[in-house]
PDB file of C-alpha atoms in Angstrom:
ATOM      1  CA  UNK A   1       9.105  18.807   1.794  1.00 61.00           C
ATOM      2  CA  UNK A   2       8.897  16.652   4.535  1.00 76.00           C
ATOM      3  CA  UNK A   3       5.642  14.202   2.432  1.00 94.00           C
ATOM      4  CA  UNK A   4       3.121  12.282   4.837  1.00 97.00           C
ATOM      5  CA  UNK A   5       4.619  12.198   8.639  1.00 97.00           C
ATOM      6  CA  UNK A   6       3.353   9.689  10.956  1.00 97.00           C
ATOM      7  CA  UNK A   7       3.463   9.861  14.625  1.00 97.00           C
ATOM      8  CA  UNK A   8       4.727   7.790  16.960  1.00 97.00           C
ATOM      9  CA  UNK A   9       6.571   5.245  15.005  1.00 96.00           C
ATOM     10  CA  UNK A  10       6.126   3.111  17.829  1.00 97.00           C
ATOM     11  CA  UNK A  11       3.353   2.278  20.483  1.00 97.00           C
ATOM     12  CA  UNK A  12       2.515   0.269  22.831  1.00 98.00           C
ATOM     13  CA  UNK A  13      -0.885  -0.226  24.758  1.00 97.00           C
ATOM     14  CA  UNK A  14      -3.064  -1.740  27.167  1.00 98.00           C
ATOM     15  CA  UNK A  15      -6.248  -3.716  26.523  1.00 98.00           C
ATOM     16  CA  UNK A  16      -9.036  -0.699  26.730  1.00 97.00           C
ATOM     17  CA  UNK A  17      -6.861   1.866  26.821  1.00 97.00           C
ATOM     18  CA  UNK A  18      -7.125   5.155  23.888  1.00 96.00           C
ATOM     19  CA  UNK A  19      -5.083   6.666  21.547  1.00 96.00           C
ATOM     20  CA  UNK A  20      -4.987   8.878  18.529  1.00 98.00           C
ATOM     21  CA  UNK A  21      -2.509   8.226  15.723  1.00 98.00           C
ATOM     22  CA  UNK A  22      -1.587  11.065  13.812  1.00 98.00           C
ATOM     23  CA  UNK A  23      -0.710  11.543  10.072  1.00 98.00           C
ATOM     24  CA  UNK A  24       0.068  15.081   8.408  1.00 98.00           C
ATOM     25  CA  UNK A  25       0.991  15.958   4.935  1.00 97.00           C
ATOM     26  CA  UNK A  26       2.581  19.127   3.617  1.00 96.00           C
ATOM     27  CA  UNK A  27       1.261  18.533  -0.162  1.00 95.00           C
ATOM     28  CA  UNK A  28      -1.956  20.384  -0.308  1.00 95.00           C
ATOM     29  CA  UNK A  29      -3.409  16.484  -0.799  1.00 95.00           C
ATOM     30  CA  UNK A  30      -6.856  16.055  -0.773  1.00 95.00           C
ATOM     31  CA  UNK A  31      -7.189  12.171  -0.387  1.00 95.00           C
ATOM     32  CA  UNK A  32      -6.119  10.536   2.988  1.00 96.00           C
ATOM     33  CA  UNK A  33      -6.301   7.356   3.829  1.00 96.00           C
ATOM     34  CA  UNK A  34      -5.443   5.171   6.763  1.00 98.00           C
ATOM     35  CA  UNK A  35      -4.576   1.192   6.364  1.00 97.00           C
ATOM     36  CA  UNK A  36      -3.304  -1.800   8.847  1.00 97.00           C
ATOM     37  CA  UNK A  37      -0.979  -4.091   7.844  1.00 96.00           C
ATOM     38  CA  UNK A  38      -0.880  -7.981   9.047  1.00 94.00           C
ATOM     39  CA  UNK A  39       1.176 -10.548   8.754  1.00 86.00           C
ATOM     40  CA  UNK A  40       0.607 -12.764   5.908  1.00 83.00           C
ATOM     41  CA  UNK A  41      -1.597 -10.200   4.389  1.00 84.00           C
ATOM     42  CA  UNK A  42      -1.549  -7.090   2.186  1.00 87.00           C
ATOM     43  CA  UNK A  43      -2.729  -3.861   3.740  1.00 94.00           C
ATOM     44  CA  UNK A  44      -5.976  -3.314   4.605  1.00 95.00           C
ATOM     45  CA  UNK A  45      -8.241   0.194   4.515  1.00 95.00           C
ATOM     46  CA  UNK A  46      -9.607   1.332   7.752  1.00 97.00           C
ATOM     47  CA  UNK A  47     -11.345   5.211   6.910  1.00 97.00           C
ATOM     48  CA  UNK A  48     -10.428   7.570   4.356  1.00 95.00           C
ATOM     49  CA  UNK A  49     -11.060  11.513   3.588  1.00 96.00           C
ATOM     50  CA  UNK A  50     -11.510  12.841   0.153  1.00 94.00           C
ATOM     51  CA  UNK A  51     -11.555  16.155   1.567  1.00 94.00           C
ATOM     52  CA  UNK A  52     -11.473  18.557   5.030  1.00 95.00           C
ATOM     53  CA  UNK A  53     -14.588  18.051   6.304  1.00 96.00           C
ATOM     54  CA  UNK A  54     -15.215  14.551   4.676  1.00 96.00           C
ATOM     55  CA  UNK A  55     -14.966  10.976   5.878  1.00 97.00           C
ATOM     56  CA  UNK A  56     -16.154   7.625   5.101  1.00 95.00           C
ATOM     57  CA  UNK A  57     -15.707   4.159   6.345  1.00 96.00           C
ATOM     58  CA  UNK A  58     -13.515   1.282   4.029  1.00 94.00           C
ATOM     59  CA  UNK A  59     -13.074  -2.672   4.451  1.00 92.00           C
ATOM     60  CA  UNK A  60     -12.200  -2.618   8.481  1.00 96.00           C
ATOM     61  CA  UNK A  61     -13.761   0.254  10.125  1.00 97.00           C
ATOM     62  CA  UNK A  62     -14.808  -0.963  13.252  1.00 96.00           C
ATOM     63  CA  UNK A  63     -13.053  -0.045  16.730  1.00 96.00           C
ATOM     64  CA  UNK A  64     -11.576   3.417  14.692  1.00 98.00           C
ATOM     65  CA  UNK A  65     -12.607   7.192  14.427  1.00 97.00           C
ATOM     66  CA  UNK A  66     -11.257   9.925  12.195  1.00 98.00           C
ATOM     67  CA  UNK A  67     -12.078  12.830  11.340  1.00 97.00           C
ATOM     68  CA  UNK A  68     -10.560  15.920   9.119  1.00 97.00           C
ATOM     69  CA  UNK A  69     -10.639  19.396   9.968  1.00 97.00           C
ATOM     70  CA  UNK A  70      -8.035  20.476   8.108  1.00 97.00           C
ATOM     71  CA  UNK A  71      -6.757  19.423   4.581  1.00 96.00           C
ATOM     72  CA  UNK A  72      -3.274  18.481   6.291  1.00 97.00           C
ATOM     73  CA  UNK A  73      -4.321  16.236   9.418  1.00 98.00           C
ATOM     74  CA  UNK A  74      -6.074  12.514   9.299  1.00 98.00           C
ATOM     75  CA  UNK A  75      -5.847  11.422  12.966  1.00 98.00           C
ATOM     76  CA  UNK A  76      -6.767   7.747  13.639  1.00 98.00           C
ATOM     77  CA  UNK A  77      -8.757   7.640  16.602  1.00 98.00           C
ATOM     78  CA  UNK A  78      -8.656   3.714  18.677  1.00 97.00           C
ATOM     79  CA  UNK A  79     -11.482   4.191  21.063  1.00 92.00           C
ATOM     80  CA  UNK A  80     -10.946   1.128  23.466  1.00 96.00           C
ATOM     81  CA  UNK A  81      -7.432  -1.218  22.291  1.00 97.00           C
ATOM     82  CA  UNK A  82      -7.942  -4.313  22.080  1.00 97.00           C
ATOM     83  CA  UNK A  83      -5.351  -7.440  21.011  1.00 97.00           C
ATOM     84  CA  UNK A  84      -6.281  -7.204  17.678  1.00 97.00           C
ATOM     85  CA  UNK A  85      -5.523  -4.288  17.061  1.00 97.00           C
ATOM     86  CA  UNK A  86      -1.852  -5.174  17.155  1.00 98.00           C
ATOM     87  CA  UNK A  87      -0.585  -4.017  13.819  1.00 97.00           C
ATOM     88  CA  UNK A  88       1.325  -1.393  11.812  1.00 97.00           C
ATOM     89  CA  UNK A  89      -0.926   1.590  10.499  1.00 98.00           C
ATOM     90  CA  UNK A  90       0.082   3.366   7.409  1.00 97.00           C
ATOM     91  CA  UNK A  91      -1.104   6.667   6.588  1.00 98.00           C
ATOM     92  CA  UNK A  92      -1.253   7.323   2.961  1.00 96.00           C
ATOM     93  CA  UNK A  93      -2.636  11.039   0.828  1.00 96.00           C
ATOM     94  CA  UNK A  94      -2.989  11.379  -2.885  1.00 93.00           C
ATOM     95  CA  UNK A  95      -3.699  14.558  -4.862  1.00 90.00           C
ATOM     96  CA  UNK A  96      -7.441  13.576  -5.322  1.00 85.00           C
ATOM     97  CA  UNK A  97      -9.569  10.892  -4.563  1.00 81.00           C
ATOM     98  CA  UNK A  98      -9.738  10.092  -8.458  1.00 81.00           C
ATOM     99  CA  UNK A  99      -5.646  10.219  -8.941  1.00 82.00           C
ATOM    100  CA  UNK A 100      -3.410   7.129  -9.073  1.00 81.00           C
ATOM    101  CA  UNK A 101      -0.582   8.508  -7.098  1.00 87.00           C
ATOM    102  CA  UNK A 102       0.041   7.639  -3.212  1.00 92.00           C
ATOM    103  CA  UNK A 103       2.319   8.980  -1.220  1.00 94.00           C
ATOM    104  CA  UNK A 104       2.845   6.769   2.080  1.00 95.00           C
ATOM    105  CA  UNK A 105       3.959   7.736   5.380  1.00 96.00           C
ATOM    106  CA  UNK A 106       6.581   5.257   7.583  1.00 94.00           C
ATOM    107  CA  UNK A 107       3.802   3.624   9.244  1.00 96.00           C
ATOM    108  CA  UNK A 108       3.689   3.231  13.027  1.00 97.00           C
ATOM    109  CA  UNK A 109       3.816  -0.488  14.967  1.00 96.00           C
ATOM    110  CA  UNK A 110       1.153  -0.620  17.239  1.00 97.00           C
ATOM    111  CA  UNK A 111       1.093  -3.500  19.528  1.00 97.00           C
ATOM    112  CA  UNK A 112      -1.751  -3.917  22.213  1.00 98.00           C
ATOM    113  CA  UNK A 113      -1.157  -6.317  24.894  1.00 97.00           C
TER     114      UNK A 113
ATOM    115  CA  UNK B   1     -14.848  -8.703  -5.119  1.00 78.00           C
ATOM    116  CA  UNK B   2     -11.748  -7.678  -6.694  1.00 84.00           C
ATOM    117  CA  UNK B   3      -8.539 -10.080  -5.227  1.00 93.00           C
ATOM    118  CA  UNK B   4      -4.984 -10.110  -5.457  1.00 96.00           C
ATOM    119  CA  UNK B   5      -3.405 -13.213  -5.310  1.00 96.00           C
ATOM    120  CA  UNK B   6       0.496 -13.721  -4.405  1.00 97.00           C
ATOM    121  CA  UNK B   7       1.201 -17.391  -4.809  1.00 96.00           C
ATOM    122  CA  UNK B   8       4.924 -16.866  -3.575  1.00 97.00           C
ATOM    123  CA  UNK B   9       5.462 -16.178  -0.022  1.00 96.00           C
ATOM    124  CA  UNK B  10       9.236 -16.152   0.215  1.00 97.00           C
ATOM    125  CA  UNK B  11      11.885 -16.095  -2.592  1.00 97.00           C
ATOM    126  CA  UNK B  12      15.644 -16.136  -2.712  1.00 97.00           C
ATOM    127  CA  UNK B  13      17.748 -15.384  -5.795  1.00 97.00           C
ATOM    128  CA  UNK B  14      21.740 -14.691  -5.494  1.00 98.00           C
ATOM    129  CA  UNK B  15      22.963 -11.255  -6.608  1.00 98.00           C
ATOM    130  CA  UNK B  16      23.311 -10.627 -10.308  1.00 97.00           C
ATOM    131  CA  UNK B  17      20.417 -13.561 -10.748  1.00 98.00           C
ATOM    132  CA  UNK B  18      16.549 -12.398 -12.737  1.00 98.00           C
ATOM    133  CA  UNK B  19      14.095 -13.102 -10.264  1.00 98.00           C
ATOM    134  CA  UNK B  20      10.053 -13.163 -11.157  1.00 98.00           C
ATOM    135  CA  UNK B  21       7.325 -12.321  -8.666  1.00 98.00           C
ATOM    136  CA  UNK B  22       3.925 -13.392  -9.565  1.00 98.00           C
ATOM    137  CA  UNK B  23       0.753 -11.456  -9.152  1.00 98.00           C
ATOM    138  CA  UNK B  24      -2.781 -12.757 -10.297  1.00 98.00           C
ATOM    139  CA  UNK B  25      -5.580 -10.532  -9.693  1.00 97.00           C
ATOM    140  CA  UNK B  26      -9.561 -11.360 -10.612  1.00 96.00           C
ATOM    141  CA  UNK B  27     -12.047  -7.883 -11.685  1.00 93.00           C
ATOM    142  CA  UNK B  28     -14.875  -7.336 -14.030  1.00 92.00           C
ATOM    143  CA  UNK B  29     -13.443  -3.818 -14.476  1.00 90.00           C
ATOM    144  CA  UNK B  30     -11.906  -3.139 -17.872  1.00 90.00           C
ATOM    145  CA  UNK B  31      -9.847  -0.079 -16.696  1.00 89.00           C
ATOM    146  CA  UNK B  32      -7.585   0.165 -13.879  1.00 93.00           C
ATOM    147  CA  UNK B  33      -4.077   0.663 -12.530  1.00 94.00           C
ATOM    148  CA  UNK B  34      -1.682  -2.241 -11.174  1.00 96.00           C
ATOM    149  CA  UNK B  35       0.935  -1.537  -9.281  1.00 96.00           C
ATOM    150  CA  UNK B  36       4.027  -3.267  -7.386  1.00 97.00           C
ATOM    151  CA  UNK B  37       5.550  -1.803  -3.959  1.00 96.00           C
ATOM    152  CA  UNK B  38       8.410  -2.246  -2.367  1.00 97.00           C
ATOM    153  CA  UNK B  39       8.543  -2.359   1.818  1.00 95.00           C
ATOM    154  CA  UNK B  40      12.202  -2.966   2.862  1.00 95.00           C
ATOM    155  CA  UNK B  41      12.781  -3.348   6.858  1.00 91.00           C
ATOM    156  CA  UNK B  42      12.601   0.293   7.214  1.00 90.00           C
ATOM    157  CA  UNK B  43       9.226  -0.535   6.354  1.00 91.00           C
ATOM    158  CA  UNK B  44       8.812   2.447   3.988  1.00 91.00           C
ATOM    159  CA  UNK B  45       6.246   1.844   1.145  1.00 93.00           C
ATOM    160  CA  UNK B  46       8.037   2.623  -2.043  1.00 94.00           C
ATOM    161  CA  UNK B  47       6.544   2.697  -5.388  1.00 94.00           C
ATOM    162  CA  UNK B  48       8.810   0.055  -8.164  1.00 96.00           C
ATOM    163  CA  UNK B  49       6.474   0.471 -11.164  1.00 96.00           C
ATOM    164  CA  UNK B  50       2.507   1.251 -12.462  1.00 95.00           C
ATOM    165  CA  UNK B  51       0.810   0.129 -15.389  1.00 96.00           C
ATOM    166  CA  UNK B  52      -2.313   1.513 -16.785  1.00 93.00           C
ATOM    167  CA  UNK B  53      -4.210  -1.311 -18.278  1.00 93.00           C
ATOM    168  CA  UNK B  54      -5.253   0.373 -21.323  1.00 91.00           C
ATOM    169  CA  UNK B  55      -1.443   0.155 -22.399  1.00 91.00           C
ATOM    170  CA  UNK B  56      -0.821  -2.877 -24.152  1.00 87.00           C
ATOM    171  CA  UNK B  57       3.205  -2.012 -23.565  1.00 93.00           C
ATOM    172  CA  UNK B  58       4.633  -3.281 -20.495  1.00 96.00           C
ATOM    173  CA  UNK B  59       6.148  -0.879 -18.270  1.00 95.00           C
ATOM    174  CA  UNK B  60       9.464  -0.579 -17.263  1.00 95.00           C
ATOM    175  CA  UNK B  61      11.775   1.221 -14.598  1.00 94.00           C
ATOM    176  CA  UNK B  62      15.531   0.803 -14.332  1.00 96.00           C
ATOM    177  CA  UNK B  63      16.034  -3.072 -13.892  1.00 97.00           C
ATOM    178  CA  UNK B  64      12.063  -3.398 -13.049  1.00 98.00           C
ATOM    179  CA  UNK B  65       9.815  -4.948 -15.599  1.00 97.00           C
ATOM    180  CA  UNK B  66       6.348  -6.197 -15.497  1.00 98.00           C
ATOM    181  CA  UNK B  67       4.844  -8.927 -17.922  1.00 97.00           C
ATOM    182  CA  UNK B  68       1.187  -8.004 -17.997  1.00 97.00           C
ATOM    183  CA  UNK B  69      -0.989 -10.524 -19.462  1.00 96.00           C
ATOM    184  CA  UNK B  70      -4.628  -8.513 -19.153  1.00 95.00           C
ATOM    185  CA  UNK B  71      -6.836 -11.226 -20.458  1.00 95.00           C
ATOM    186  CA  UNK B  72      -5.372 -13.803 -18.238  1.00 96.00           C
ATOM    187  CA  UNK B  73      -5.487 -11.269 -15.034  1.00 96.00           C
ATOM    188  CA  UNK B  74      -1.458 -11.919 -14.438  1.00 97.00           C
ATOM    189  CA  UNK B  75       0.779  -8.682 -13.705  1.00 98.00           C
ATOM    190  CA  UNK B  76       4.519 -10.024 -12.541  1.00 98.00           C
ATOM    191  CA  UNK B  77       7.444  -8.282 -11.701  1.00 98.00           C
ATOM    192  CA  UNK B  78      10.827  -8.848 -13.062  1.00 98.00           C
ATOM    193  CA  UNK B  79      14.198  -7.760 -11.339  1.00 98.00           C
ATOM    194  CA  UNK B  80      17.399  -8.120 -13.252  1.00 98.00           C
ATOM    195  CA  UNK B  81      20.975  -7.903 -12.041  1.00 98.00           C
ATOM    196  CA  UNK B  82      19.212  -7.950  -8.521  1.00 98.00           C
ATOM    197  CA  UNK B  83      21.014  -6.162  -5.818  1.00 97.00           C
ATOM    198  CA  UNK B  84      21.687  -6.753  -2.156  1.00 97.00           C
ATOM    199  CA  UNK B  85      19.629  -3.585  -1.690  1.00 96.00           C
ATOM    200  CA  UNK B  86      16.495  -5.134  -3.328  1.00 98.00           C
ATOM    201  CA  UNK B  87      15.712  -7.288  -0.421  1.00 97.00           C
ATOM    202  CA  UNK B  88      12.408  -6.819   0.668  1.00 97.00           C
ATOM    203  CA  UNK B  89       8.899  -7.412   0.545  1.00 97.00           C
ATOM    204  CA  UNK B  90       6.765  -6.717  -2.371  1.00 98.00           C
ATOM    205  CA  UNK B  91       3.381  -6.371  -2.369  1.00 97.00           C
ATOM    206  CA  UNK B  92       1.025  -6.334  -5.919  1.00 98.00           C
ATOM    207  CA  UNK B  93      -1.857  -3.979  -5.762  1.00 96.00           C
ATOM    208  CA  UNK B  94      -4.831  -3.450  -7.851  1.00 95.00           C
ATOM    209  CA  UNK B  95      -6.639  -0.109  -8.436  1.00 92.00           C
ATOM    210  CA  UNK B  96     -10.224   0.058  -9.101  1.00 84.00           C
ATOM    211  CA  UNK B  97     -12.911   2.598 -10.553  1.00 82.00           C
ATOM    212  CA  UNK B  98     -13.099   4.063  -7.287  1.00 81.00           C
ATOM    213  CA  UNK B  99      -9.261   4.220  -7.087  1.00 83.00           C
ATOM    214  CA  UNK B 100      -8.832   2.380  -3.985  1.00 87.00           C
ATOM    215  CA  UNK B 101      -5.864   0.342  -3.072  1.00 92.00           C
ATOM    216  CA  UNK B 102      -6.504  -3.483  -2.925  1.00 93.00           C
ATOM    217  CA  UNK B 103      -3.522  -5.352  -1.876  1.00 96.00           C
ATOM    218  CA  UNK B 104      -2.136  -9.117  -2.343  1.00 96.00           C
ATOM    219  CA  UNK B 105       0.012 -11.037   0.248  1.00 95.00           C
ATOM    220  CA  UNK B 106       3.085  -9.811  -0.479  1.00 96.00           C
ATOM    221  CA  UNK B 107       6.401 -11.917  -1.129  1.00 97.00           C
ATOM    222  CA  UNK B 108       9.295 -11.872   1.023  1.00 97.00           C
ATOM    223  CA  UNK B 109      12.001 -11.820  -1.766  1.00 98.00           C
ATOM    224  CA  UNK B 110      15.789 -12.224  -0.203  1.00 98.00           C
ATOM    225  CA  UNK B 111      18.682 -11.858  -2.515  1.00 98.00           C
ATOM    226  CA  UNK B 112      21.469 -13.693  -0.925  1.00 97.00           C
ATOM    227  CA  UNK B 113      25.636 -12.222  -1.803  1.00 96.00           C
TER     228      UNK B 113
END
């Protein structure tokens, strides 16, 4: 039961440049969720899916797509990289939107020069 | 807006010492979870301890308390006989009504042999 895989683990990108960052759990979850973590701050959501087919924007959205066509894949799409974009991305899945429990993947440092 | 406040950015206890990490968090809600992570340098999110805040009883894993004080919006974290292997940072989180994740600061706690 390998849980919530993120890949890379590492990443590192030019200003406009694209990339997707992919997250995958083996739990049947229906809740996915994508956050960045700063420095001197706690983590912050970017999108979230409460189900294939289902997505919806949280507190910093912009400069990100995702989308979910399949109950086991949230990819994190960065259109055009910028600076501040320089952060580690955690992907996270829960049973249900409505359920307490997350289950986090190892994150992946993303640094945009 | 629901916050989470972590007044403590760093910490450092010796091993064996009781160390206490404050968490203050403000909400209108009168149901919701609290929660405290752990993210050593592997910088794997790891789950220390939940409480539901309809429980007047404060939970308790292993050597991990909490001292949750609802009316006054306070929710800190006790470690006894801390361990080289608790190093870390912790991070406080508050869930709301629409169970999403809102995270304090985090503090850097260092237990020193």
């Amino acid at each position: 039961n390998a849980g919530v895989t993120q890949t890379p683990k590492f990443q590192v990108l030019k200003t406009g440049q694209s990339m997707t960052l992919q997250c995958a759990q083996d739990m049947n979850h229906e809740y996915m969720s994508w956050y960045r973590q700063d420095p001197g701050m706690g983590l912050r959501l970017i999108h979230y899916s409460v189900g294939a087919g289902i997505t919806d924007q949280g507190e910093v959205p912009n400069g990100y797509n995702v989308s979910r066509s399949t109950t086991e894949d949230f990819p994190l799409r960065l259109l055009s990289a910028a600076p501040s974009q320089t952060s580690v991305y955690f992907c996270a899945s829960s049973y249900s939107w409505n359920y307490y429990g997350y289950t986090f993947g190892s994150g992946t440092r993303l640094t945009v020069v | 807006a629901q916050t989470v406040t972590q007044s403590q950015p760093e910490m450092s206890v010796q091993e064996a010492e009781t160390v206490t990490l404050s968490c203050t968090y403000d909400t209108s809600e009168n149901n919701y979870y609290l929660f405290w992570y752990k993210q050593p340098p592997s910088r794997q999110m790891i789950l220390v301890i939940r409480q539901e805040a309809y429980k007047q009883q404060n939970a308790t894993e292993n050597r991990f308390s909490v001292n949750f004080q609802k009316a006054a919006k306070s929710f800190s974290l006790k470690i006894s006989d801390s361990q080289l292997g608790d190093t870390a940072m912790y991070f406080c989180a508050f869930m709301d009504s629409n169970y999403q994740l809102i995270w304090g600061a985090g503090t850097k706690l260092i237990i020193k042999p």
